[in-house]
Coordinates of C-alpha atoms and ligand atoms in Angstrom, one line a residue:
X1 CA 117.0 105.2 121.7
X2 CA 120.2 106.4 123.6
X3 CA 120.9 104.8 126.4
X4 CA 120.2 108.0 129.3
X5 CA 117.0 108.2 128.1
X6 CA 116.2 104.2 128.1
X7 CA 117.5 104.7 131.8
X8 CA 115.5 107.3 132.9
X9 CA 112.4 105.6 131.2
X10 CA 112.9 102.8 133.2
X11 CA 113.4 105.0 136.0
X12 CA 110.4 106.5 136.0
X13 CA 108.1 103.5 134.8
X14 CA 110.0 102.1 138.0
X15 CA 107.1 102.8 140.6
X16 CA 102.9 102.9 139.5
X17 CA 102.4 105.6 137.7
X18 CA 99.5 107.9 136.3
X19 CA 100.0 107.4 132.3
X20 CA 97.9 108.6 129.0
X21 CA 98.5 107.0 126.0
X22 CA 97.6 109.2 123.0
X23 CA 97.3 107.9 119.0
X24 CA 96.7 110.6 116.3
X25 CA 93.2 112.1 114.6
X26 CA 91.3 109.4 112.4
X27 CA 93.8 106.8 113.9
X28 CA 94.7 103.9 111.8
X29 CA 95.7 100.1 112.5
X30 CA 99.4 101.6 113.6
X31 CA 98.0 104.3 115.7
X32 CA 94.8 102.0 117.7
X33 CA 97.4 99.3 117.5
X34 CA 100.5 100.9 119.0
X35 CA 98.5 102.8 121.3
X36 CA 96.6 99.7 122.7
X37 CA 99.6 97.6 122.8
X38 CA 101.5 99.6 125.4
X39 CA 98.3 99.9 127.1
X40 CA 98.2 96.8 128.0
X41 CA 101.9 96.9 128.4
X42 CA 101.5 99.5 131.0
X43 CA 98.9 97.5 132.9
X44 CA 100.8 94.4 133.4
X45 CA 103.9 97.0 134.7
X46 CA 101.0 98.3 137.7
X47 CA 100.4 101.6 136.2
X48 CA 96.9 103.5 135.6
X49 CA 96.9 103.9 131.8
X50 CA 94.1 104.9 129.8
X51 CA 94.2 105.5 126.2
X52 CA 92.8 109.0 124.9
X53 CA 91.6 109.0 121.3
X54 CA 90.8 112.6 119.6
X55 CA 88.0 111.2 117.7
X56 CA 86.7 108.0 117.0
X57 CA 88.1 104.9 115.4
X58 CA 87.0 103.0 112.8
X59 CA 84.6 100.0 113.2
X60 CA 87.1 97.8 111.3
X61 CA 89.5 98.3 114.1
X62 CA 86.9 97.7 117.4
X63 CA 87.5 94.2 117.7
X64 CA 91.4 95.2 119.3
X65 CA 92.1 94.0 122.8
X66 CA 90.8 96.9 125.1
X67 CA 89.6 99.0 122.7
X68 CA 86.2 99.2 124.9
X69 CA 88.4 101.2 127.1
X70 CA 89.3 104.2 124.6
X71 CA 87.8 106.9 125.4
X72 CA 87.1 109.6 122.4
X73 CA 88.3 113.5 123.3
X74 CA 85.6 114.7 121.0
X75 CA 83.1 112.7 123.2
X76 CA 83.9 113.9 126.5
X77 CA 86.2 117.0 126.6
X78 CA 86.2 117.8 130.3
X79 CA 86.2 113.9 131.5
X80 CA 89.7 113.5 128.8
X81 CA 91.0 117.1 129.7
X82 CA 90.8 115.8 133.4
X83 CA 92.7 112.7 132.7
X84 CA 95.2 114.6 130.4
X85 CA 95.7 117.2 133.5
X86 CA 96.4 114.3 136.1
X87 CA 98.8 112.3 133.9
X88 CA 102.0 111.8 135.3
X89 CA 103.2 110.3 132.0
X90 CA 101.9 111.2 128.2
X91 CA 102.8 108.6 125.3
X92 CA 102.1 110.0 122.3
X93 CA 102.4 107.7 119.4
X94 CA 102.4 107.5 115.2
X95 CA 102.5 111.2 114.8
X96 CA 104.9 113.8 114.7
X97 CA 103.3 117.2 115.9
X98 CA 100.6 118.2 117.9
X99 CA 98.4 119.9 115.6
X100 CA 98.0 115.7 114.2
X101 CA 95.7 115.3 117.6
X102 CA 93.3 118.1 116.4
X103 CA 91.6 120.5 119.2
X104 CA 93.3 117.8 121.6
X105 CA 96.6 120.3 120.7
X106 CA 95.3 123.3 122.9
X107 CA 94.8 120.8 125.8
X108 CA 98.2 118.9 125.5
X109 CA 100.2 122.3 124.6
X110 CA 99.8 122.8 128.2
X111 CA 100.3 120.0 130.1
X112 CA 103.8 119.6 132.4
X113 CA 103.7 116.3 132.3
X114 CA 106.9 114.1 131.2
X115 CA 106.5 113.2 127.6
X116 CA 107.5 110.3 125.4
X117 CA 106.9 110.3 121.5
X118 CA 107.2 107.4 119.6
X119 CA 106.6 107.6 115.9
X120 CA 108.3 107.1 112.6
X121 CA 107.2 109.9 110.7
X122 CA 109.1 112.9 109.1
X123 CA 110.6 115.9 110.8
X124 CA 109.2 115.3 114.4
X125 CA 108.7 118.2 116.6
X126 CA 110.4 118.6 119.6
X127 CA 107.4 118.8 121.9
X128 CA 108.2 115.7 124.4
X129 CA 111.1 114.9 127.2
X130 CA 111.8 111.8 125.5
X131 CA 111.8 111.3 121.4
X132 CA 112.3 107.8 120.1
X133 CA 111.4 108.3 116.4
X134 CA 112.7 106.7 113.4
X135 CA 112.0 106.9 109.7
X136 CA 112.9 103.8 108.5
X137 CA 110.4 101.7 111.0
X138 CA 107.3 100.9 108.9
X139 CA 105.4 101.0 111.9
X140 CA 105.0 102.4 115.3
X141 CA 103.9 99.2 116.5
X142 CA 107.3 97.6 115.2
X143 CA 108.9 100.3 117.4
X144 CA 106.8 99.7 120.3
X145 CA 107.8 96.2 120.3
X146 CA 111.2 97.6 120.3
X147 CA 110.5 100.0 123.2
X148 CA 109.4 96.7 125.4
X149 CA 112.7 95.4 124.3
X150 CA 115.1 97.9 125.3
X151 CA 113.0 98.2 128.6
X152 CA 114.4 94.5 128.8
X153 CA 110.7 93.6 128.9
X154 CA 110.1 91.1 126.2
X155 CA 108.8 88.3 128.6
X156 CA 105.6 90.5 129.4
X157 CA 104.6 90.6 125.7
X158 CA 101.2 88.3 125.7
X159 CA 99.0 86.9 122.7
X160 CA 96.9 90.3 123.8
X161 CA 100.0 93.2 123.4
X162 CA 101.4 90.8 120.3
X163 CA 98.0 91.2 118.8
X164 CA 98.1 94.8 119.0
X165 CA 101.4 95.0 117.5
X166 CA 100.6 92.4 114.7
X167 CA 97.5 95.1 113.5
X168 CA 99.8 98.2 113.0
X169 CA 102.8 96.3 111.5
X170 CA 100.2 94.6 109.0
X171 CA 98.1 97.5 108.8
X172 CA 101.2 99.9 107.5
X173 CA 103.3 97.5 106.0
X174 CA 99.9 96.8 103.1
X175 CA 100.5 93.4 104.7
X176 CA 104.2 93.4 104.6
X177 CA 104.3 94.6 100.7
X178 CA 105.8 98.3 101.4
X179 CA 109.7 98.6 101.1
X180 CA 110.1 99.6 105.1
X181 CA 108.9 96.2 105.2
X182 CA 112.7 94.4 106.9
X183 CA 113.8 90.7 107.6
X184 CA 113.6 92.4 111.4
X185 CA 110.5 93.0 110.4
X186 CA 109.4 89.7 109.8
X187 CA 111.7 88.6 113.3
X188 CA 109.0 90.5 115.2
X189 CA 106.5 88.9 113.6
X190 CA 107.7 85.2 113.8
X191 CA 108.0 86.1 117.7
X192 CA 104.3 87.4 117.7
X193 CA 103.0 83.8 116.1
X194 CA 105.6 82.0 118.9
X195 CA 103.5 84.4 121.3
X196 CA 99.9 83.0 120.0
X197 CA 98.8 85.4 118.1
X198 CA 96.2 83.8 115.7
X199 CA 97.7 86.3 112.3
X200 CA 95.4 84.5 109.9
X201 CA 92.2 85.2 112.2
X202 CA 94.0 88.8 112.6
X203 CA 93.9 89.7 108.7
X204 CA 90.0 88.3 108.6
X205 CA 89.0 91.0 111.1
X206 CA 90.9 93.9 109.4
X207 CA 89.8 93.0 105.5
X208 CA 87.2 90.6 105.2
X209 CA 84.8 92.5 107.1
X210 CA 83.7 94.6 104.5
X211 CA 80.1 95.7 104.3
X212 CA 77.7 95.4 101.0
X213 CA 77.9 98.9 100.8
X214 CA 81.4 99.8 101.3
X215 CA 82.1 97.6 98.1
X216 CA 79.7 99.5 96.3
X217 CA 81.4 102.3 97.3
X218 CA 84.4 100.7 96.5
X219 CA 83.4 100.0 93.3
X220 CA 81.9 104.2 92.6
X221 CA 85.3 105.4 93.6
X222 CA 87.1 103.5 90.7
X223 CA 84.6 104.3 88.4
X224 CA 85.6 108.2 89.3
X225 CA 89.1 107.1 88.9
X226 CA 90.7 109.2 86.7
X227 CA 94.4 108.2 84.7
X228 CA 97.0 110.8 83.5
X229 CA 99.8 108.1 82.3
X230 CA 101.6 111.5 81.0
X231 CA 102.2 111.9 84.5
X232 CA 102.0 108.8 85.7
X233 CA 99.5 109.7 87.8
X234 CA 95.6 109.1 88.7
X235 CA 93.0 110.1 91.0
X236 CA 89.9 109.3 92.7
X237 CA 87.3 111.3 94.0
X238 CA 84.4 111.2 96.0
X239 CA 81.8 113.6 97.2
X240 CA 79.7 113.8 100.1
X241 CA 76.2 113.0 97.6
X242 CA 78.0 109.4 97.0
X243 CA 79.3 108.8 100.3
X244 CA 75.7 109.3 101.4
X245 CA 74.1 107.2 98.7
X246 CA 75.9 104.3 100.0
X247 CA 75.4 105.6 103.7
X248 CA 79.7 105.9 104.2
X249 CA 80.5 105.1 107.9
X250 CA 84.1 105.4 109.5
X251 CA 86.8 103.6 107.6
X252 CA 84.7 102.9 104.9
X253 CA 87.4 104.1 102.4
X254 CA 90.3 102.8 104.1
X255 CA 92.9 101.8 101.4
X256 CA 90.8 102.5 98.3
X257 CA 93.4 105.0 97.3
X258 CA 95.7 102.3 96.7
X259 CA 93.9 101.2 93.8
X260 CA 95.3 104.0 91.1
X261 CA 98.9 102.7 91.8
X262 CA 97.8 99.0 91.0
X263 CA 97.6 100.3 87.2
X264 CA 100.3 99.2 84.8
X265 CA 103.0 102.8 84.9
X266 CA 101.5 104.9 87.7
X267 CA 103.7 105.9 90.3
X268 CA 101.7 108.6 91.8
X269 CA 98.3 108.5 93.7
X270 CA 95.3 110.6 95.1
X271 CA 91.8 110.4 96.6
X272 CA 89.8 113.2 97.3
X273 CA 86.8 112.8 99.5
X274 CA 84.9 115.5 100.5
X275 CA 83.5 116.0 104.1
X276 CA 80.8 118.4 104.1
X277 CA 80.3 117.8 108.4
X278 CA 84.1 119.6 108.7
X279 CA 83.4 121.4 105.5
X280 CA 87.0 119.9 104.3
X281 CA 88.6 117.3 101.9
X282 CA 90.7 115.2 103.0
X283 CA 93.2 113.9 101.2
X284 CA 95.2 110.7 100.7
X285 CA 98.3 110.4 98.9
X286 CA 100.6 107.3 98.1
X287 CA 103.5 106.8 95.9
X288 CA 105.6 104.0 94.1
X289 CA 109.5 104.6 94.5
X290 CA 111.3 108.3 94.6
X291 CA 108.6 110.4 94.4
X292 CA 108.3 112.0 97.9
X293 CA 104.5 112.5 98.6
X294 CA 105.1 113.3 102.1
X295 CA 106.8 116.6 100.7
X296 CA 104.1 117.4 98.0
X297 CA 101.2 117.0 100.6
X298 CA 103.3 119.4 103.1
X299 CA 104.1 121.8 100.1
X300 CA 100.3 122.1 98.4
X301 CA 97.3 120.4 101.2
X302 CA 98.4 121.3 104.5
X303 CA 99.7 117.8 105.2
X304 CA 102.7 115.9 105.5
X305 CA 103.0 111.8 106.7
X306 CA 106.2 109.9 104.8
X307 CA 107.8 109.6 101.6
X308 CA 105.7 106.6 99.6
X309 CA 101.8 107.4 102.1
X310 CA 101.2 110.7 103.0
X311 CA 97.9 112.7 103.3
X312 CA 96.6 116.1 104.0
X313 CA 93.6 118.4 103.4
X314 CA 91.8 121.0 101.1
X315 CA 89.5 123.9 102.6
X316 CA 88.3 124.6 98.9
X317 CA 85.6 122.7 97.1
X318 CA 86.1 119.2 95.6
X319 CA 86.4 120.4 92.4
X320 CA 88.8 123.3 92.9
X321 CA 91.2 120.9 94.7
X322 CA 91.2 118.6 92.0
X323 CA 92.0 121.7 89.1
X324 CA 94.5 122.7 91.4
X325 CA 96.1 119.1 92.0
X326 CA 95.7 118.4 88.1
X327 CA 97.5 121.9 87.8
X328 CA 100.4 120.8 89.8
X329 CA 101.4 117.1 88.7
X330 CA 101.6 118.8 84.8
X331 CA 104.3 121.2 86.7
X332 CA 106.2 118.4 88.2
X333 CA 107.7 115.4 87.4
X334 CA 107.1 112.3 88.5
Ligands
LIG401 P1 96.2 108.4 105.2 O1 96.3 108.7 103.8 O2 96.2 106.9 105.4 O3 95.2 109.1 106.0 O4 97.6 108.8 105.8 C1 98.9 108.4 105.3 C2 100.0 108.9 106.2 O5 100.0 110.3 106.1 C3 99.9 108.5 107.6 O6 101.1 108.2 108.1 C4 99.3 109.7 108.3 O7 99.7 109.8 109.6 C5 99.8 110.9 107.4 N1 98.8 111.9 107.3 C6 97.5 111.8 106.9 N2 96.9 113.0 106.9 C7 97.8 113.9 107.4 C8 97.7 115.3 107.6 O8 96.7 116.0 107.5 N3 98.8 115.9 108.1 C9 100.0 115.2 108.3 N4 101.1 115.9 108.8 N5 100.1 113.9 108.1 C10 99.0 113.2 107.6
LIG402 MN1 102.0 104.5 111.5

């Protein structure tokens, strides 16, 4: 972040202020984690902060440090637009563009207050006052921490904020696998354990906290998986009829689509899973190496995210999206 803009940050976090925090649609570990972290941040600074979800999170996420206090847009749209309307100061973190908060867009198109992005995906959009967004993080959370830093804040980072910044730099770095994943990186980290967070206890909650059913689940969608080595490619899919039969909640099928690139030569790929309620599928999309998903999802679903994870959505049937995804990695190569 340049230097003005650290200033007149600290400038105007300098006196109590009226501050929403907002995380991105379907947020993820990065997203509640980021989002909660400067929450509590904020608190321990004096101001009012609140953090504004456009829909629910998942279930694997609602043990985080405040996130009782979340309120959900979709919920309680007058009570959030209220809040949104007051807000002195909007964060809005681990997303690039507005149309990533859903109808929460209409509502924060309009608002005059002074905003600050912090994100590290692609191409961000120059809605807010103050942009702090950078590619090469793995995480929001890894940039939040960075955030506290250059606010020369480090001493106020607790076991509660380092928790919340341990989830999302876990969370997007598959557990400090992906290649974003830096020596800084593990720095930060080191300096969360000094801070007490209890990391082993951490990785219990996010991943062994799986339901019966979501393993069955689990084990449907690789059954579906389909392999093009050709390509280097597969795919899974899932309708609405199996999410049912194994009565699918929130976050059920979190990180399934990183099964296809476990297989021996793939380097490319999908899930498809169809949502009847929004009458859309959404997509996920994650590659190994050069191949730049984030581009394919923004050129063919309607999506975008970064180079190696990026997802997006299909307003055709399940089986037309797959045709015409089959139809474009024989076009392309991989
Ligand atoms: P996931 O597949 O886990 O939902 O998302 C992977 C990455 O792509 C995340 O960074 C997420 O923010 C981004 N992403 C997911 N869905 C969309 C979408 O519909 N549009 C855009 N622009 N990014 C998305
Ligand atoms: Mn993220």
């Amino acid at each position: 972040m340049k230097k003005e803009a650290i200033f007149a940050i600290q400038n105007l976090l300098a006196e109590p202020k009226k501050i929403a925090i907002i995380p991105h649609r379907s947020p993820d570990g990065d997203a509640m984690g980021s989002t909660l972290a400067l929450y509590h941040f904020l608190l321990k600074l004096n101001h009012q902060a609140v953090v504004i979800a456009p829909n629910d999170f998942p279930n694997f996420l609602a043990w985080l440090p405040g996130s009782e206090t979340v309120l959900i847009y979709e919920n309680d749209r007058e009570h959030c637009t209220k809040i949104l309307q007051e807000a002195e100061i909007v964060f809005t973190l681990d997303f690039n563009a507005l149309h990533r908060t859903g109808e929460m867009e209409q509502v924060l198109n309009k608002l005059t207050a002074t905003m600050i992005m912090i994100d590290h995906h692609q191409k961000p959009d120059g809605f807010a006052t103050f942009t702090y967004s950078d590619t090469a993080f793995g995480s929001t959370c890894e940039m939040i921490y960075n955030f506290i830093s250059f606010l020369d804040k480090t001493a106020l980072i607790d076991k509660t904020i380092a928790t919340c910044i341990y989830t999302g730099i876990t969370t997007d770095s598959g557990s400090f696998r992906f290649p974003s994943t830096t020596s800084t990186t593990h720095r930060i980290v080191a300096d969360l354990i000094d801070r007490g967070i209890e990391n082993s206890e951490i990785h219990n909650q996010l991943f062994d906290n799986n339901s019966y059913n979501r393993l069955q689940l689990l084990g449907r969608a690789l059954q579906n998986m389909k392999v093009f080595p050709e390509y280097k490619t597969s795919y899974i899919s899932l309708s609405q009829k199996e999410l049912d039969e194994f009565h699918y909640e929130k976050g059920d099928t979190e990180g399934i689509v990183n099964y296809g690139l476990t297989i021996k030569g793939i380097n490319f790929a999908a899930i498809f899973i169809e949502h009847r309620d929004e009458n859309i599928i959404k997509i996920s999309f994650r590659s190994q190496g050069n191949f730049d998903v984030n581009q394919f999802a923004r050129d063919n679903f309607n999506g975008g995210g970064h180079i190696n994870a990026a997802g997006g959505k299909s307003y055709e049937s399940l089986k037309e999206t797959i045709k015409k995804f089959e139809n474009l990695i024989s076009k392309i190569t991989i």
